[in-house]
XYZ file of C-alpha atoms in Angstrom:
484
model
C -44.609 15.755 -39.049
C -45.358 13.504 -41.931
C -43.616 15.163 -44.884
C -41.588 18.006 -43.480
C -39.109 17.830 -46.312
C -41.690 19.138 -48.750
C -44.082 20.880 -46.340
C -44.628 24.462 -47.396
C -47.420 25.159 -44.895
C -46.919 26.811 -41.527
C -47.616 23.555 -39.620
C -43.900 22.750 -38.993
C -43.382 26.286 -37.682
C -46.298 25.943 -35.317
C -45.034 22.609 -34.030
C -41.523 23.962 -33.570
C -42.828 27.031 -31.732
C -45.126 24.967 -29.517
C -42.444 22.407 -28.656
C -39.882 25.126 -27.977
C -42.311 26.975 -25.697
C -43.254 23.850 -23.750
C -39.634 22.763 -23.420
C -38.461 26.230 -22.442
C -41.282 26.615 -19.924
C -40.354 23.406 -18.166
C -36.677 24.262 -18.312
C -37.397 27.719 -16.877
C -39.033 26.195 -13.813
C -36.190 23.718 -13.447
C -33.582 26.459 -13.876
C -35.204 28.725 -11.293
C -35.037 25.848 -8.830
C -31.400 25.152 -9.728
C -30.384 28.802 -9.468
C -32.049 29.070 -6.061
C -30.147 25.969 -4.978
C -26.800 27.322 -6.177
C -27.393 30.810 -4.774
C -28.143 29.417 -1.317
C -25.167 27.073 -1.672
C -22.874 29.999 -2.506
C -24.094 31.936 0.532
C -24.009 29.047 2.995
C -20.811 27.290 1.912
C -18.812 30.423 1.121
C -16.471 30.852 -1.804
C -14.236 27.889 -0.911
C -17.016 25.364 -0.371
C -18.984 26.591 -3.370
C -15.829 26.450 -5.457
C -15.222 22.845 -4.403
C -18.710 21.782 -5.490
C -18.499 23.670 -8.787
C -15.074 22.217 -9.556
C -16.487 18.722 -8.945
C -19.418 19.493 -11.228
C -17.243 20.954 -13.991
C -14.637 18.168 -13.910
C -17.276 15.423 -13.849
C -19.264 17.014 -16.656
C -16.222 17.345 -18.892
C -15.260 13.700 -18.380
C -18.636 11.952 -18.262
C -19.959 13.617 -21.397
C -17.491 11.437 -23.289
C -19.736 8.531 -22.274
C -21.905 7.415 -25.152
C -19.998 9.838 -27.365
C -22.583 11.310 -29.728
C -25.171 8.608 -29.297
C -27.816 11.008 -27.906
C -27.888 13.082 -31.071
C -27.565 9.902 -33.127
C -30.681 8.434 -31.471
C -32.642 11.657 -31.927
C -31.681 12.014 -35.593
C -32.195 8.409 -36.625
C -35.421 7.834 -34.680
C -36.789 11.137 -36.031
C -36.242 9.767 -39.540
C -37.740 6.342 -38.700
C -39.477 5.792 -35.359
C -39.265 2.004 -35.566
C -35.547 2.354 -34.866
C -36.210 3.265 -31.230
C -36.187 -0.383 -30.116
C -32.749 -1.050 -31.540
C -31.160 2.173 -30.343
C -32.329 2.923 -26.788
C -31.320 -0.242 -24.924
C -27.922 -0.612 -26.555
C -26.981 3.057 -26.264
C -27.912 2.937 -22.557
C -25.687 -0.129 -22.092
C -22.753 1.612 -23.783
C -23.190 4.661 -21.550
C -23.226 2.663 -18.321
C -19.959 0.897 -19.163
C -18.074 3.981 -20.293
C -19.336 6.110 -17.381
C -17.772 3.744 -14.852
C -14.391 4.071 -16.544
C -14.599 7.866 -16.730
C -15.567 8.213 -13.062
C -12.456 6.225 -12.149
C -10.411 8.715 -14.194
C -11.971 11.604 -12.235
C -11.067 9.920 -8.955
C -7.470 9.469 -10.072
C -7.176 13.130 -11.097
C -8.298 14.539 -7.737
C -6.162 12.081 -5.777
C -3.071 13.124 -7.689
C -3.708 16.805 -6.951
C -3.616 18.839 -3.744
C -7.349 18.901 -2.984
C -8.780 18.578 0.540
C -10.786 15.446 1.478
C -14.182 17.136 1.098
C -13.320 18.300 -2.416
C -12.332 14.768 -3.397
C -15.507 13.311 -1.899
C -17.553 15.883 -3.829
C -15.963 14.717 -7.085
C -16.885 11.082 -6.346
C -20.503 11.806 -5.420
C -21.250 14.585 -7.892
C -19.615 12.464 -10.590
C -22.128 9.677 -9.945
C -24.960 12.198 -10.252
C -23.578 13.592 -13.504
C -23.336 10.047 -14.903
C -26.989 9.376 -14.031
C -28.084 12.629 -15.670
C -26.074 11.727 -18.753
C -27.809 8.348 -18.927
C -31.192 10.022 -18.615
C -30.485 12.163 -21.655
C -30.716 9.012 -23.780
C -34.407 8.847 -22.872
C -34.681 12.569 -23.594
C -33.339 11.997 -27.113
C -36.257 9.642 -27.794
C -38.698 12.290 -26.556
C -37.044 14.737 -28.956
C -37.352 12.362 -31.911
C -41.049 11.850 -31.163
C -41.511 15.631 -30.756
C -42.729 15.169 -27.182
C -40.498 17.723 -25.526
C -42.994 18.273 -22.743
C -42.057 14.855 -21.399
C -38.486 16.039 -20.920
C -39.781 19.008 -18.976
C -41.802 16.781 -16.663
C -38.809 14.732 -15.552
C -36.537 17.775 -15.246
C -38.998 19.867 -13.247
C -39.588 17.107 -10.712
C -35.875 16.338 -10.427
C -34.698 19.937 -10.077
C -37.404 21.095 -7.677
C -36.889 18.099 -5.398
C -33.111 18.575 -5.482
C -33.415 22.291 -4.755
C -35.957 21.869 -1.971
C -34.050 19.141 -0.155
C -30.676 20.722 -0.893
C -31.637 24.131 0.487
C -33.080 22.482 3.583
C -29.834 20.578 4.134
C -27.738 23.729 3.634
C -29.805 25.810 6.047
C -29.519 23.007 8.583
C -25.729 23.281 8.411
C -24.926 20.634 5.804
C -21.638 20.905 3.990
C -20.379 20.213 0.488
C -20.545 16.426 0.892
C -24.160 16.533 2.044
C -25.341 18.654 -0.884
C -23.367 16.428 -3.251
C -25.410 13.460 -2.026
C -28.632 15.408 -2.575
C -27.531 16.201 -6.129
C -26.785 12.540 -6.925
C -30.058 11.242 -5.484
C -31.981 13.879 -7.451
C -30.316 12.701 -10.657
C -31.405 9.110 -9.938
C -35.001 10.236 -9.406
C -34.951 12.130 -12.719
C -33.791 9.013 -14.575
C -36.514 6.847 -13.044
C -39.203 9.374 -13.945
C -38.031 9.657 -17.566
C -38.104 5.871 -17.882
C -41.678 5.608 -16.654
C -42.972 8.590 -18.646
C -41.532 7.202 -21.900
C -43.133 3.795 -21.404
C -46.519 5.129 -20.322
C -47.071 8.101 -22.630
C -44.828 7.724 -25.697
C -43.558 4.233 -26.546
C -42.740 1.015 -24.730
C -39.241 0.165 -25.999
C -38.158 -3.422 -26.415
C -35.163 -4.117 -24.209
C -33.035 -6.404 -26.328
C -29.353 -5.969 -25.550
C -27.202 -6.905 -28.537
C -23.487 -6.521 -27.851
C -22.682 -6.882 -31.556
C -24.324 -3.475 -32.076
C -22.240 -1.629 -29.487
C -19.162 -1.033 -31.630
C -21.172 0.091 -34.715
C -23.168 2.459 -32.486
C -19.996 3.920 -31.026
C -18.476 4.342 -34.498
C -21.632 6.037 -35.800
C -21.666 8.354 -32.796
C -17.984 9.323 -32.904
C -18.281 12.125 -35.514
C -21.331 13.553 -33.714
C -19.728 13.019 -30.325
C -16.529 14.820 -31.252
C -18.524 17.892 -32.261
C -20.856 17.843 -29.251
C -18.154 16.900 -26.749
C -15.693 19.569 -27.828
C -18.485 22.152 -27.771
C -19.445 21.175 -24.218
C -15.823 21.016 -23.098
C -15.265 24.491 -24.529
C -18.195 25.749 -22.453
C -16.940 24.101 -19.249
C -13.217 24.280 -19.824
C -12.731 27.772 -18.432
C -13.980 26.880 -14.937
C -12.021 23.634 -14.966
C -8.749 25.348 -15.940
C -9.392 28.084 -13.390
C -9.769 25.420 -10.698
C -6.674 23.544 -11.793
C -4.496 26.655 -12.002
C -5.723 28.459 -8.886
C -7.337 25.655 -6.855
C -6.081 23.392 -4.141
C -6.640 24.985 -0.754
C -7.978 28.280 -2.177
C -10.956 28.075 -4.535
C -11.982 31.721 -4.236
C -11.439 32.574 -7.909
C -13.442 29.517 -8.953
C -16.279 30.626 -6.675
C -16.285 34.150 -8.132
C -16.332 32.878 -11.713
C -18.949 30.234 -10.891
C -21.263 32.849 -9.362
C -21.336 34.718 -12.684
C -21.299 31.652 -14.911
C -24.219 29.976 -13.148
C -26.453 32.943 -13.980
C -25.529 32.812 -17.651
C -25.778 29.026 -17.682
C -29.293 29.366 -16.302
C -30.380 30.851 -19.644
C -28.935 28.127 -21.882
C -32.174 26.164 -21.683
C -33.664 28.577 -24.231
C -31.081 27.452 -26.778
C -31.562 23.794 -25.884
C -35.325 24.086 -26.262
C -35.079 25.760 -29.640
C -32.479 23.447 -31.163
C -34.280 20.353 -29.856
C -37.483 21.607 -31.459
C -35.936 22.111 -34.887
C -33.866 18.903 -34.878
C -36.596 16.543 -36.184
C -37.537 18.962 -38.974
C -33.931 19.494 -40.008
C -33.243 15.742 -39.943
C -35.891 15.153 -42.611
C -34.976 17.943 -45.027
C -33.749 17.030 -48.510
C -33.091 20.461 -50.075
C -30.172 22.731 -49.122
C -32.291 25.804 -49.868
C -34.765 24.781 -47.150
C -31.919 24.296 -44.695
C -30.368 27.696 -45.471
C -33.672 29.555 -45.176
C -34.578 27.691 -41.986
C -31.171 28.448 -40.501
C -31.463 32.131 -41.335
C -34.874 32.360 -39.667
C -33.530 30.300 -36.779
C -30.715 32.807 -36.203
C -33.226 35.632 -36.166
C -35.530 33.807 -33.756
C -32.911 32.664 -31.250
C -31.038 35.992 -31.287
C -34.258 37.970 -30.843
C -35.098 36.002 -27.717
C -31.624 35.930 -26.174
C -30.400 39.461 -26.933
C -32.320 41.243 -24.121
C -31.257 38.559 -21.633
C -27.593 38.919 -22.524
C -27.768 42.698 -22.436
C -29.500 42.499 -19.078
C -26.478 40.678 -17.676
C -24.135 43.271 -19.175
C -26.052 46.413 -18.213
C -27.481 45.278 -14.856
C -24.653 43.063 -13.580
C -23.965 44.999 -10.378
C -27.506 45.023 -8.931
C -28.015 41.396 -10.010
C -24.886 40.166 -8.212
C -25.671 42.215 -5.118
C -29.262 40.960 -4.967
C -28.509 37.276 -5.540
C -25.129 36.749 -3.869
C -24.567 39.740 -1.611
C -21.682 42.235 -1.348
C -19.082 39.493 -0.759
C -19.382 38.574 -4.457
C -18.762 42.075 -5.834
C -15.772 40.702 -7.772
C -18.223 38.669 -9.878
C -19.682 41.790 -11.550
C -17.049 42.107 -14.293
C -17.077 38.363 -15.098
C -20.871 38.531 -15.449
C -20.630 41.515 -17.799
C -18.106 39.657 -19.948
C -20.024 36.388 -19.868
C -23.316 38.094 -20.688
C -22.523 37.990 -24.400
C -22.237 34.200 -24.103
C -26.011 34.055 -23.740
C -26.468 34.946 -27.414
C -23.298 33.301 -28.677
C -24.187 29.937 -27.181
C -27.539 29.997 -28.967
C -25.922 30.767 -32.303
C -23.270 28.091 -31.933
C -25.747 25.494 -30.704
C -28.000 26.130 -33.704
C -25.091 25.791 -36.149
C -24.024 22.557 -34.475
C -27.552 21.145 -34.757
C -27.786 22.049 -38.447
C -24.527 20.295 -39.272
C -25.312 17.209 -37.165
C -28.739 16.733 -38.733
C -27.248 17.150 -42.217
C -24.645 14.409 -41.489
C -21.745 16.880 -41.408
C -20.772 16.984 -37.695
C -17.084 16.625 -38.498
C -17.087 20.093 -40.046
C -18.172 21.621 -36.741
C -15.601 19.488 -34.927
C -12.692 21.104 -36.749
C -13.659 24.671 -35.899
C -14.463 23.811 -32.268
C -11.087 22.090 -31.962
C -9.365 25.230 -33.253
C -11.249 27.473 -30.821
C -10.554 25.064 -27.934
C -6.807 25.313 -28.569
C -7.110 29.106 -28.597
C -9.081 28.950 -25.349
C -6.512 26.775 -23.554
C -3.529 28.848 -24.672
C -5.065 32.172 -23.647
C -6.313 30.771 -20.328
C -2.824 29.544 -19.491
C -1.590 33.081 -20.112
C -4.407 35.054 -18.479
C -5.561 33.021 -15.464
C -2.362 33.368 -13.381
C -2.484 37.156 -13.704
C -6.186 38.015 -14.029
C -7.981 35.082 -12.397
C -11.749 34.994 -12.895
C -11.767 38.217 -14.948
C -9.304 36.817 -17.473
C -11.216 33.541 -17.661
C -14.482 35.350 -18.422
C -12.863 37.512 -21.095
C -11.403 34.475 -22.798
C -14.745 32.639 -22.667
C -16.453 35.540 -24.430
C -13.691 35.826 -27.024
C -13.872 32.105 -27.787
C -17.653 32.352 -28.208
C -17.333 35.196 -30.712
C -14.676 33.356 -32.711
C -16.732 30.154 -32.834
C -19.886 32.010 -33.906
C -18.115 33.722 -36.805
C -16.609 30.447 -37.997
C -19.803 28.384 -37.617
C -22.044 30.843 -39.473
C -19.525 31.001 -42.303
C -19.365 27.204 -42.425
C -23.136 26.694 -42.645
C -23.385 29.360 -45.325
C -20.672 27.734 -47.388
C -22.391 24.339 -47.331
C -26.069 25.245 -47.680
C -26.290 28.725 -49.176
C -25.614 32.367 -48.364
C -26.817 33.601 -44.973
C -28.082 37.189 -45.197
C -26.638 38.721 -42.041
C -28.726 41.885 -42.084
C -31.879 39.809 -42.354
C -30.766 37.469 -39.588
C -29.331 39.966 -37.103
C -30.745 43.373 -38.014
C -33.861 43.386 -35.847
C -32.316 42.036 -32.601
C -29.324 44.364 -32.956
C -31.670 47.326 -33.437
C -33.580 46.277 -30.337
C -30.355 45.893 -28.387
C -29.194 49.377 -29.312
C -32.524 50.787 -28.172
C -32.259 48.933 -24.871
C -28.716 50.159 -24.229
C -29.649 53.730 -25.168
C -32.397 53.738 -22.548
C -30.549 52.017 -19.700
C -27.040 53.451 -19.918
C -27.943 57.063 -19.009
C -30.308 56.025 -16.176
C -29.833 54.654 -12.678
C -33.136 52.877 -12.126
C -33.608 50.075 -9.578
C -33.245 46.555 -10.938
C -36.880 45.650 -11.635
C -37.949 48.973 -13.228
C -34.737 48.981 -15.273
C -35.470 45.489 -16.565
C -39.037 46.418 -17.517
C -38.022 49.639 -19.263
C -35.121 47.901 -21.016
C -37.257 45.068 -22.374
C -39.915 47.524 -23.555
C -37.292 49.571 -25.412
C -35.847 46.393 -26.903
C -39.193 45.181 -28.237
C -39.968 48.615 -29.673
C -36.651 48.757 -31.525
C -36.889 45.171 -32.771
C -40.453 45.446 -34.079
C -39.869 48.846 -35.653
C -36.871 47.563 -37.611
C -38.648 44.386 -38.709
C -41.767 46.251 -39.861
C -39.746 48.727 -41.871
C -37.075 46.466 -43.376
C -38.347 42.855 -43.420
C -42.131 42.866 -43.008
C -42.455 39.528 -44.812
C -40.455 37.755 -42.085
C -42.678 39.253 -39.411
C -45.733 38.017 -41.280
C -44.207 34.532 -41.518
C -43.645 34.388 -37.779
C -47.186 35.531 -37.049
C -48.654 32.961 -39.438
C -46.558 30.134 -38.018
C -47.512 30.874 -34.418
C -51.061 32.181 -34.409
C -52.886 30.765 -37.418
């Protein structure tokens, strides 16, 4: 985009739609591979073994994401504004991440050695932690792809990494491998993904100059801190429930963690839609100069992301029982209620991710930080109360409640800074479609696949009918942006 700040044509919309579709398509393939890997892992390792791996993944993710602390979004925003900055940002941000990751992995090792975890669980934390650190480093390359609006390059590295990890991991599991073996597969897959991203960037996008300048490290960290606080707290809030569940009920028995993880992994498998959309709009938002453009873009963004995610979330709520039975088997029947509660997170995560992106690109990440911090405190307090008595069910309820609270606060915050957000215009059509979907599926007892087809058809009918009748101009804008 050359002059997005003043561009009134539909070209930015077409680019955003194309990039989001390409990114989401690649992520979908990668997510299918990951879900297959985790489903087989849950079946082969059982609830205890699966819980050990998922606790290692959650703990490592929470800690290692502090590495680099906001520098990914900083690179994407600043390079999107001026692409010549890529040479000064990439090498030094990567160096900062390597150093801080080592420290944070040592912290993870100390935590599990102080607790009452079995040897295999501790080994999983060490190995999975290394893999998480490598994935985190690779996201620095992904931020450059985002700034250059080459999201397909991200998909290439992710698809190869995830499919290789899933293929080898499933083979190892079926051959009798345990939690340590699949942890090694995960870490090696992360290394392969990093190497691919490095080569793809150099060959197809830009050859960065690798000039390490230690005098830049502290300024980079300081510039990333406000962004990092917002992004880190948001990620911690997403992962905190499983981590607290493991800490409060773990040790020798990780059954509750396994039940919650079975439901959460399905919902997490849809988050790529939100990532694809927010990554696609980030360069455009970074270059805007008028608050009115930001407010209108945000309003349309809410409508777009909610319209896509609403039928997925409702599918988890309305079809939870057959989904759990099909994917995990009858032993995971206790995961049905957590999946129904977590289903709403599909939409809520998209809304909160979009609000976070708007505020980061407008140099106001600290505003999002305050509301996420408030919701995180609420989340911790309620989890401490509910987990001992309700286990995975209480954790899922609290996760959904925290998502609702954060969405209400974030939408209000963006509206206060950039202009009124018309809620009926933003949410009317997807809510109408959701009501139609629920009205069709609740009275019926169709098998899973026919129910999904009928539900989606009812959703689309309700959504389009509302939009045609109430906001036909928005529908025309979407058509023009995508097809002309």
